[in-house]
Amino acid sequence: MRALEPQDNTRTRLIAAAAALVAEGGIAAASARAIAALAGASASAINYNFGNIERLLLTVFEQGVDDTRTWLKTVAPQIAPLPHTPDGGAWALRHMLAAWTSDGRRLALTYQEAITAGAAPAAAWTRLWRDFWIDTTQAFGLTAMDGRVLHAFFEHEALYNLSAWSPALESAALADMVDHLANVWLKAPHRPSRDAIVLAERTAGTRPYGSVPPAAMRIAKAAAEVVEDKGLAGLTHRAVATRAGVTTGSVTHHFRSIEDLVAGAIRGQVQAMTEEAIERSNGPPPIDDLLTADILIAALRQHVTADTPSPAVIRRRRLFLAAVRREELALAGAVIRFSYGGTLRDSLGRIYGFSGGALVLQAGVLARLMASIWFACAGDEDPAAARLALFTGIEARFSAQAGAACNLGHTDVSDG
């Protein structure tokens, strides 16, 4: 046993070093050399103890699942005193999001790296959260579908609530979204919006779909391609100019700073994602053709029940994970977070007559749920069936609420 102690100690130090590097800088930062240096070991010790670096990273993610299970046992009792009502479920959601992305931040970042990389332990990790939300909502007197809805929203904001751009404003925006979620999908009492998400979008500088000039959008798309090929570190004005076939001066005219370039890359990816869907022969119809509720729902179903998530969605998640770790890119991360719902907004306004803050809130929350369905169901035994069932549950409650609101003429949140 004494002879094994040094080896066991080295193994433990390698796991700890790899976990720290993944949480702080992402998988790209966890090179064999960096892990070995931080662990105070030789690079060959990785192969000796784990076979290869990939197996070491899998071990980090597997340990992350166990650590999250332990973390939940500590934190879950904190929500037990909340009222066993739909409101209580919504308050539990806000509390767990705040705790996970602050006290549990390193675990939360590692979890997102596992998901984005498609690592095998990510499914078990997601299943742990799915079961937690189903058990929690049932203890609160709600249904398993309520738990799946809360889990879907949690999966989205467990990533984007890692943002530290404007904590007070982002907390207020999250409160608005959770109140809306509780009202529409959990049948909690209506609470007037404080328009925090509207203010967050405006302050972050998000722009409506189609509002970016063509010349700037071409550069933005080139920026998105540079990020895809070279990562955030390779995003420079010169690299984007070369990719776009324009002068560096043209790039700086539209995007003066690196932060502007990152925001432009985000808009380019959003635009590219929409255009890719339109170009596919089996893709949903263009936004301007979504003229009825049936056509809109069919298009959304086709998006969210696909066998794989959109490559652009994965790129967007990777870009946010890179931005959220760099203080100077906090605003760019906020643009990513608060650009959700932009392409859906026009359709909801046209079909259901929503306007003002109600439109922003309806589109924002629904888009977040749609974007997270694939990830929320990744841990199910039959993910395809789970995606369809969850989509159907979300769509049914949204359509019922939206139809009732239209019939009553309640197209603004302040109307109640």
Coordinates of C-alpha atoms in Angstrom, one line a residue:
M1 CA 0.0 0.0 0.0
R2 CA 2.9 2.4 0.8
A3 CA 4.3 1.7 -2.7
L4 CA 1.0 2.8 -4.3
E5 CA 0.7 6.1 -2.4
P6 CA 2.9 8.2 -4.6
Q7 CA 1.1 7.0 -7.7
D8 CA -2.3 7.6 -6.2
N9 CA -1.2 11.0 -5.1
T10 CA 0.0 11.8 -8.6
R11 CA -3.3 10.6 -10.0
T12 CA -5.3 12.8 -7.6
R13 CA -3.1 15.8 -8.4
L14 CA -3.5 15.3 -12.2
I15 CA -7.3 15.1 -11.9
A16 CA -7.4 18.3 -9.7
A17 CA -5.1 20.1 -12.1
A18 CA -7.2 19.1 -15.2
A19 CA -10.4 20.1 -13.4
A20 CA -9.1 23.5 -12.5
L21 CA -7.8 24.2 -16.1
V22 CA -11.1 23.0 -17.7
A23 CA -13.1 25.2 -15.4
E24 CA -10.9 28.3 -15.7
G25 CA -10.0 28.1 -19.4
G26 CA -12.0 25.4 -21.1
I27 CA -10.9 22.1 -22.6
A28 CA -8.6 23.9 -24.9
A29 CA -6.6 25.2 -21.9
A30 CA -6.2 21.7 -20.5
S31 CA -3.2 20.5 -22.6
A32 CA -1.0 17.7 -21.3
R33 CA 1.8 20.1 -20.7
A34 CA -0.4 22.6 -18.7
I35 CA -1.9 19.8 -16.6
A36 CA 1.4 18.2 -15.8
A37 CA 2.9 21.6 -14.9
L38 CA 0.1 22.5 -12.6
A39 CA 0.1 19.0 -11.0
G40 CA 3.8 19.1 -10.5
A41 CA 4.2 15.9 -12.5
S42 CA 5.7 14.8 -15.8
A43 CA 3.6 14.7 -18.9
S44 CA 4.2 11.0 -19.2
A45 CA 2.4 10.6 -15.8
I46 CA -0.9 11.2 -17.7
N47 CA -0.4 8.2 -19.9
Y48 CA 0.9 6.1 -17.1
N49 CA -2.1 6.8 -14.8
F50 CA -4.9 7.3 -17.4
G51 CA -3.8 5.9 -20.7
N52 CA -4.2 9.2 -22.5
I53 CA -5.3 12.8 -21.9
E54 CA -8.8 12.1 -23.2
R55 CA -9.4 9.5 -20.5
L56 CA -8.1 11.9 -17.9
L57 CA -10.7 14.5 -19.1
L58 CA -13.4 11.9 -19.0
T59 CA -12.4 11.2 -15.4
V60 CA -12.7 14.9 -14.6
F61 CA -16.3 14.9 -16.0
E62 CA -17.2 11.7 -14.2
Q63 CA -16.0 13.2 -11.0
G64 CA -18.0 16.3 -11.8
V65 CA -21.2 14.3 -11.8
D66 CA -20.3 12.8 -8.3
D67 CA -19.4 16.3 -7.0
T68 CA -22.7 17.7 -8.3
R69 CA -24.6 15.0 -6.6
T70 CA -22.9 15.9 -3.3
W71 CA -23.4 19.6 -3.9
L72 CA -27.1 19.0 -4.5
K73 CA -27.5 17.2 -1.2
T74 CA -26.1 20.3 0.5
V75 CA -28.0 23.0 -1.4
A76 CA -31.4 21.2 -2.1
P77 CA -32.6 21.5 1.6
Q78 CA -32.4 25.3 1.2
I79 CA -35.5 25.3 -1.0
A80 CA -37.5 22.9 1.2
P81 CA -39.2 25.7 3.2
L82 CA -40.6 27.4 0.0
P83 CA -44.4 27.1 -0.5
H84 CA -45.4 24.0 -2.3
T85 CA -47.1 25.9 -5.1
P86 CA -46.3 26.9 -8.6
D87 CA -44.7 30.1 -7.2
G88 CA -42.6 28.0 -4.9
G89 CA -41.3 26.0 -7.8
A90 CA -40.4 29.2 -9.6
W91 CA -38.6 30.6 -6.6
A92 CA -36.7 27.3 -6.3
L93 CA -35.6 27.7 -9.9
R94 CA -34.3 31.2 -9.3
H95 CA -32.5 30.1 -6.1
M96 CA -30.9 27.0 -7.7
L97 CA -29.7 29.0 -10.7
A98 CA -28.1 31.6 -8.5
A99 CA -26.4 29.1 -6.3
W100 CA -25.2 26.9 -9.2
T101 CA -23.7 29.8 -11.1
S102 CA -22.1 31.4 -8.1
D103 CA -21.2 28.9 -5.3
G104 CA -21.1 26.1 -7.8
R105 CA -19.5 28.1 -10.6
R106 CA -16.5 25.9 -11.2
L107 CA -18.7 22.8 -11.4
A108 CA -21.1 24.7 -13.6
L109 CA -18.4 25.7 -16.1
T110 CA -17.1 22.2 -16.2
Y111 CA -20.6 20.9 -16.8
Q112 CA -21.0 23.2 -19.8
E113 CA -17.6 22.1 -21.2
A114 CA -18.7 18.5 -21.0
I115 CA -22.0 19.3 -22.8
T116 CA -20.4 21.4 -25.5
A117 CA -17.7 18.8 -26.2
G118 CA -20.3 16.0 -26.3
A119 CA -18.4 14.1 -23.6
A120 CA -20.1 10.8 -22.6
P121 CA -20.5 11.7 -18.9
A122 CA -22.5 14.8 -19.9
A123 CA -25.6 12.6 -20.4
A124 CA -25.4 11.2 -16.8
W125 CA -24.8 14.8 -15.5
T126 CA -27.9 16.0 -17.4
R127 CA -29.9 13.1 -16.2
L128 CA -29.0 14.0 -12.6
W129 CA -30.4 17.5 -13.1
R130 CA -33.5 16.2 -14.9
D131 CA -34.3 13.8 -12.0
F132 CA -33.7 16.6 -9.5
W133 CA -36.2 18.9 -11.1
I134 CA -38.8 16.2 -11.6
D135 CA -38.5 15.1 -7.9
T136 CA -38.5 18.8 -6.7
T137 CA -41.6 19.7 -8.6
Q138 CA -43.5 16.6 -7.6
A139 CA -42.6 17.4 -3.9
F140 CA -44.0 20.9 -4.6
G141 CA -47.3 19.4 -5.8
L142 CA -46.6 19.9 -9.5
T143 CA -46.4 17.4 -12.4
A144 CA -43.4 15.6 -14.0
M145 CA -44.0 17.7 -17.1
D146 CA -43.7 20.8 -14.9
G147 CA -40.3 19.4 -13.8
R148 CA -39.2 18.9 -17.4
V149 CA -40.1 22.5 -18.2
L150 CA -38.2 23.8 -15.3
H151 CA -35.3 21.6 -16.2
A152 CA -35.3 22.9 -19.8
F153 CA -35.2 26.5 -18.6
F154 CA -32.5 25.6 -16.1
E155 CA -30.4 24.0 -18.8
H156 CA -30.4 27.2 -20.8
E157 CA -29.8 29.6 -17.9
A158 CA -27.3 27.3 -16.2
L159 CA -25.0 28.4 -19.0
Y160 CA -26.1 32.0 -19.6
N161 CA -26.5 33.0 -16.0
L162 CA -22.7 32.5 -15.7
S163 CA -22.5 36.0 -17.2
A164 CA -21.2 38.7 -14.9
W165 CA -21.8 41.6 -17.2
S166 CA -24.4 43.5 -15.0
P167 CA -25.4 41.3 -12.0
A168 CA -28.3 43.5 -10.8
L169 CA -29.8 44.0 -14.2
E170 CA -29.3 40.4 -15.2
S171 CA -30.8 39.2 -11.9
A172 CA -33.9 41.4 -12.6
A173 CA -34.2 40.1 -16.2
L174 CA -34.0 36.5 -14.9
A175 CA -36.7 37.3 -12.3
D176 CA -39.0 38.6 -15.1
M177 CA -38.4 35.5 -17.2
V178 CA -39.0 33.1 -14.4
D179 CA -42.2 34.9 -13.3
H180 CA -43.4 34.6 -16.9
L181 CA -42.4 31.0 -17.1
A182 CA -44.3 30.3 -13.9
N183 CA -47.5 32.0 -15.2
V184 CA -47.6 30.4 -18.6
W185 CA -46.2 26.9 -18.0
L186 CA -46.9 26.3 -14.2
K187 CA -50.2 28.2 -14.0
A188 CA -48.9 30.5 -11.3
P189 CA -50.7 33.9 -10.7
H190 CA -49.8 36.6 -13.2
R191 CA -47.3 39.2 -12.1
P192 CA -46.7 42.4 -14.1
S193 CA -43.4 42.5 -15.9
R194 CA -40.9 45.1 -14.8
D195 CA -39.5 45.2 -18.3
A196 CA -36.1 44.2 -17.1
I197 CA -35.4 42.0 -20.0
V198 CA -36.3 44.8 -22.4
L199 CA -33.8 47.1 -20.5
A200 CA -31.2 44.3 -20.6
E201 CA -31.5 43.9 -24.3
R202 CA -31.3 47.6 -25.0
T203 CA -28.4 48.1 -22.6
A204 CA -26.4 45.2 -24.0
G205 CA -27.0 46.5 -27.5
T206 CA -28.7 43.6 -29.1
R207 CA -30.3 44.4 -32.5
P208 CA -33.5 43.1 -34.2
Y209 CA -33.2 40.4 -36.8
G210 CA -32.3 41.9 -40.2
S211 CA -31.3 45.3 -38.8
V212 CA -27.6 44.9 -39.5
P213 CA -26.4 46.5 -42.8
P214 CA -25.4 44.0 -45.4
A215 CA -21.7 45.2 -45.5
A216 CA -21.5 44.8 -41.7
M217 CA -23.2 41.4 -41.8
R218 CA -20.7 40.1 -44.3
I219 CA -17.9 41.1 -42.0
A220 CA -19.8 39.6 -39.0
K221 CA -20.2 36.3 -40.8
A222 CA -16.4 36.3 -41.6
A223 CA -15.8 36.9 -37.9
A224 CA -18.0 33.9 -37.0
E225 CA -15.9 31.8 -39.4
V226 CA -12.6 32.9 -37.9
V227 CA -13.9 32.0 -34.4
E228 CA -15.0 28.6 -35.7
D229 CA -11.6 27.9 -37.2
K230 CA -9.2 29.6 -34.8
G231 CA -11.1 30.1 -31.6
L232 CA -11.6 33.4 -29.8
A233 CA -7.9 34.0 -29.5
G234 CA -7.6 34.1 -33.3
L235 CA -10.3 36.8 -33.7
T236 CA -8.4 39.9 -34.8
H237 CA -9.4 42.7 -37.2
R238 CA -6.7 41.6 -39.7
A239 CA -7.9 37.9 -39.6
V240 CA -11.5 39.0 -40.2
A241 CA -10.5 41.4 -43.0
T242 CA -8.6 38.6 -44.8
R243 CA -11.5 36.2 -44.4
A244 CA -14.1 38.8 -45.6
G245 CA -11.9 40.0 -48.5
V246 CA -12.0 43.6 -47.3
T247 CA -9.5 46.0 -45.9
T248 CA -8.7 46.2 -42.2
G249 CA -10.1 49.7 -42.3
S250 CA -13.5 48.4 -43.4
V251 CA -13.6 46.0 -40.5
T252 CA -12.7 48.7 -37.9
H253 CA -15.3 51.0 -39.5
H254 CA -18.0 48.7 -38.5
F255 CA -16.4 47.0 -35.5
R256 CA -14.0 49.3 -33.7
S257 CA -13.0 47.1 -30.8
I258 CA -12.4 43.4 -30.2
E259 CA -15.6 43.4 -28.1
D260 CA -17.5 44.8 -31.1
L261 CA -16.0 42.0 -33.2
V262 CA -17.1 39.3 -30.8
A263 CA -20.6 40.8 -30.8
G264 CA -20.5 40.9 -34.6
A265 CA -19.4 37.3 -34.7
I266 CA -22.4 36.4 -32.6
R267 CA -24.8 38.3 -34.9
G268 CA -23.1 36.6 -37.8
Q269 CA -23.7 33.2 -36.3
V270 CA -27.3 33.9 -35.6
Q271 CA -27.8 35.1 -39.1
A272 CA -25.9 32.1 -40.5
M273 CA -28.0 29.7 -38.4
T274 CA -31.2 31.2 -39.8
E275 CA -30.0 31.1 -43.4
E276 CA -28.6 27.5 -43.1
A277 CA -32.1 26.4 -41.9
I278 CA -33.7 28.1 -44.8
E279 CA -31.3 26.6 -47.4
R280 CA -31.8 23.0 -46.3
S281 CA -34.4 21.3 -48.5
N282 CA -36.1 19.9 -45.5
G283 CA -35.7 23.0 -43.3
P284 CA -38.5 25.1 -41.9
P285 CA -39.9 28.0 -44.0
P286 CA -38.3 31.5 -44.0
I287 CA -39.4 33.8 -41.1
D288 CA -41.5 35.9 -43.4
D289 CA -43.5 32.8 -44.4
L290 CA -44.5 32.0 -40.8
L291 CA -48.0 33.5 -41.1
T292 CA -50.1 31.1 -39.0
A293 CA -49.8 29.5 -35.6
D294 CA -49.8 26.0 -37.3
I295 CA -46.9 26.9 -39.6
L296 CA -44.9 28.4 -36.8
I297 CA -45.4 25.4 -34.5
A298 CA -44.4 23.0 -37.2
A299 CA -41.3 25.0 -37.9
L300 CA -40.3 25.1 -34.3
R301 CA -41.0 21.3 -33.9
Q302 CA -38.7 20.6 -36.9
H303 CA -35.9 22.7 -35.3
V304 CA -36.0 21.2 -31.8
T305 CA -36.7 17.5 -32.5
A306 CA -33.7 17.1 -34.9
D307 CA -31.3 14.3 -34.2
T308 CA -28.4 16.7 -33.5
P309 CA -28.3 20.3 -32.3
S310 CA -27.5 23.0 -34.9
P311 CA -23.8 23.4 -35.4
A312 CA -24.4 27.2 -35.1
V313 CA -26.0 26.6 -31.7
I314 CA -22.9 24.7 -30.5
R315 CA -20.6 27.5 -31.9
R316 CA -22.7 30.1 -30.1
R317 CA -22.3 28.2 -26.8
R318 CA -18.6 27.9 -27.3
L319 CA -18.3 31.6 -28.0
F320 CA -20.2 32.4 -24.8
L321 CA -18.1 30.1 -22.7
A322 CA -15.0 31.8 -24.1
A323 CA -16.4 35.3 -23.6
V324 CA -17.7 34.7 -20.0
R325 CA -14.2 33.8 -18.9
R326 CA -12.7 37.2 -20.0
E327 CA -13.7 40.3 -18.1
E328 CA -13.2 42.6 -21.1
L329 CA -15.7 40.5 -23.1
A330 CA -18.5 40.7 -20.6
L331 CA -20.6 42.9 -22.8
A332 CA -20.1 40.5 -25.7
G333 CA -21.4 37.7 -23.5
A334 CA -24.4 39.7 -22.7
V335 CA -25.2 40.2 -26.4
I336 CA -25.2 36.4 -26.7
R337 CA -27.4 36.0 -23.7
F338 CA -30.0 38.6 -24.6
S339 CA -30.1 38.0 -28.4
Y340 CA -32.3 34.9 -27.8
G341 CA -35.8 35.4 -29.2
G342 CA -34.9 38.0 -31.8
T343 CA -35.8 35.9 -34.8
L344 CA -38.9 34.5 -33.1
R345 CA -40.2 37.9 -32.1
D346 CA -41.5 39.0 -35.5
S347 CA -43.5 35.8 -35.9
L348 CA -45.1 36.0 -32.5
G349 CA -46.1 39.6 -33.1
R350 CA -47.5 38.9 -36.5
I351 CA -49.5 35.8 -35.5
Y352 CA -50.6 36.4 -31.9
G353 CA -50.6 40.2 -31.9
F354 CA -48.2 40.6 -28.9
S355 CA -46.4 43.9 -28.7
G356 CA -44.1 45.9 -26.4
G357 CA -42.7 44.2 -23.4
A358 CA -45.1 41.3 -23.7
L359 CA -43.6 40.4 -27.1
V360 CA -40.0 40.6 -25.8
L361 CA -40.9 38.4 -22.8
Q362 CA -43.0 35.8 -24.8
A363 CA -40.3 35.4 -27.5
G364 CA -37.4 35.4 -25.1
V365 CA -38.7 32.7 -22.8
L366 CA -40.1 30.5 -25.5
A367 CA -36.9 30.8 -27.5
R368 CA -34.9 29.8 -24.5
L369 CA -37.0 26.7 -23.9
M370 CA -36.8 25.7 -27.6
A371 CA -33.0 26.1 -27.6
S372 CA -32.5 23.9 -24.6
I373 CA -34.8 21.0 -25.4
W374 CA -32.2 19.0 -27.2
F375 CA -29.7 19.4 -24.3
A376 CA -32.4 18.8 -21.6
C377 CA -33.3 15.4 -23.2
A378 CA -29.8 14.2 -23.9
G379 CA -29.8 12.0 -20.8
D380 CA -33.0 10.2 -21.6
E381 CA -33.1 6.5 -22.7
D382 CA -34.9 7.6 -25.9
P383 CA -33.9 11.2 -26.5
A384 CA -35.9 11.6 -29.7
A385 CA -39.2 10.6 -28.0
A386 CA -38.3 12.8 -25.0
R387 CA -37.7 15.8 -27.2
L388 CA -41.0 15.4 -28.9
A389 CA -42.9 14.9 -25.6
L390 CA -41.3 17.9 -24.0
F391 CA -41.9 20.1 -27.1
T392 CA -45.5 19.0 -27.2
G393 CA -45.9 19.9 -23.5
I394 CA -44.3 23.3 -23.9
E395 CA -46.2 24.1 -27.1
A396 CA -49.6 23.1 -25.7
R397 CA -49.4 25.4 -22.7
F398 CA -48.0 28.3 -24.7
S399 CA -50.7 28.0 -27.4
A400 CA -53.4 27.9 -24.8
Q401 CA -52.1 31.0 -23.0
A402 CA -51.3 32.9 -26.2
G403 CA -54.7 32.1 -27.7
A404 CA -56.5 33.2 -24.5
A405 CA -54.4 36.4 -24.4
C406 CA -55.2 37.3 -28.0
N407 CA -58.9 36.6 -27.5
L408 CA -59.0 38.9 -24.5
G409 CA -56.8 41.5 -26.2
H410 CA -54.1 41.2 -23.6
T411 CA -51.1 41.8 -25.8
D412 CA -49.1 43.8 -23.3
V413 CA -47.7 42.3 -20.1
S414 CA -48.8 45.4 -18.2
D415 CA -52.4 44.8 -19.1
G416 CA -52.4 41.6 -17.0

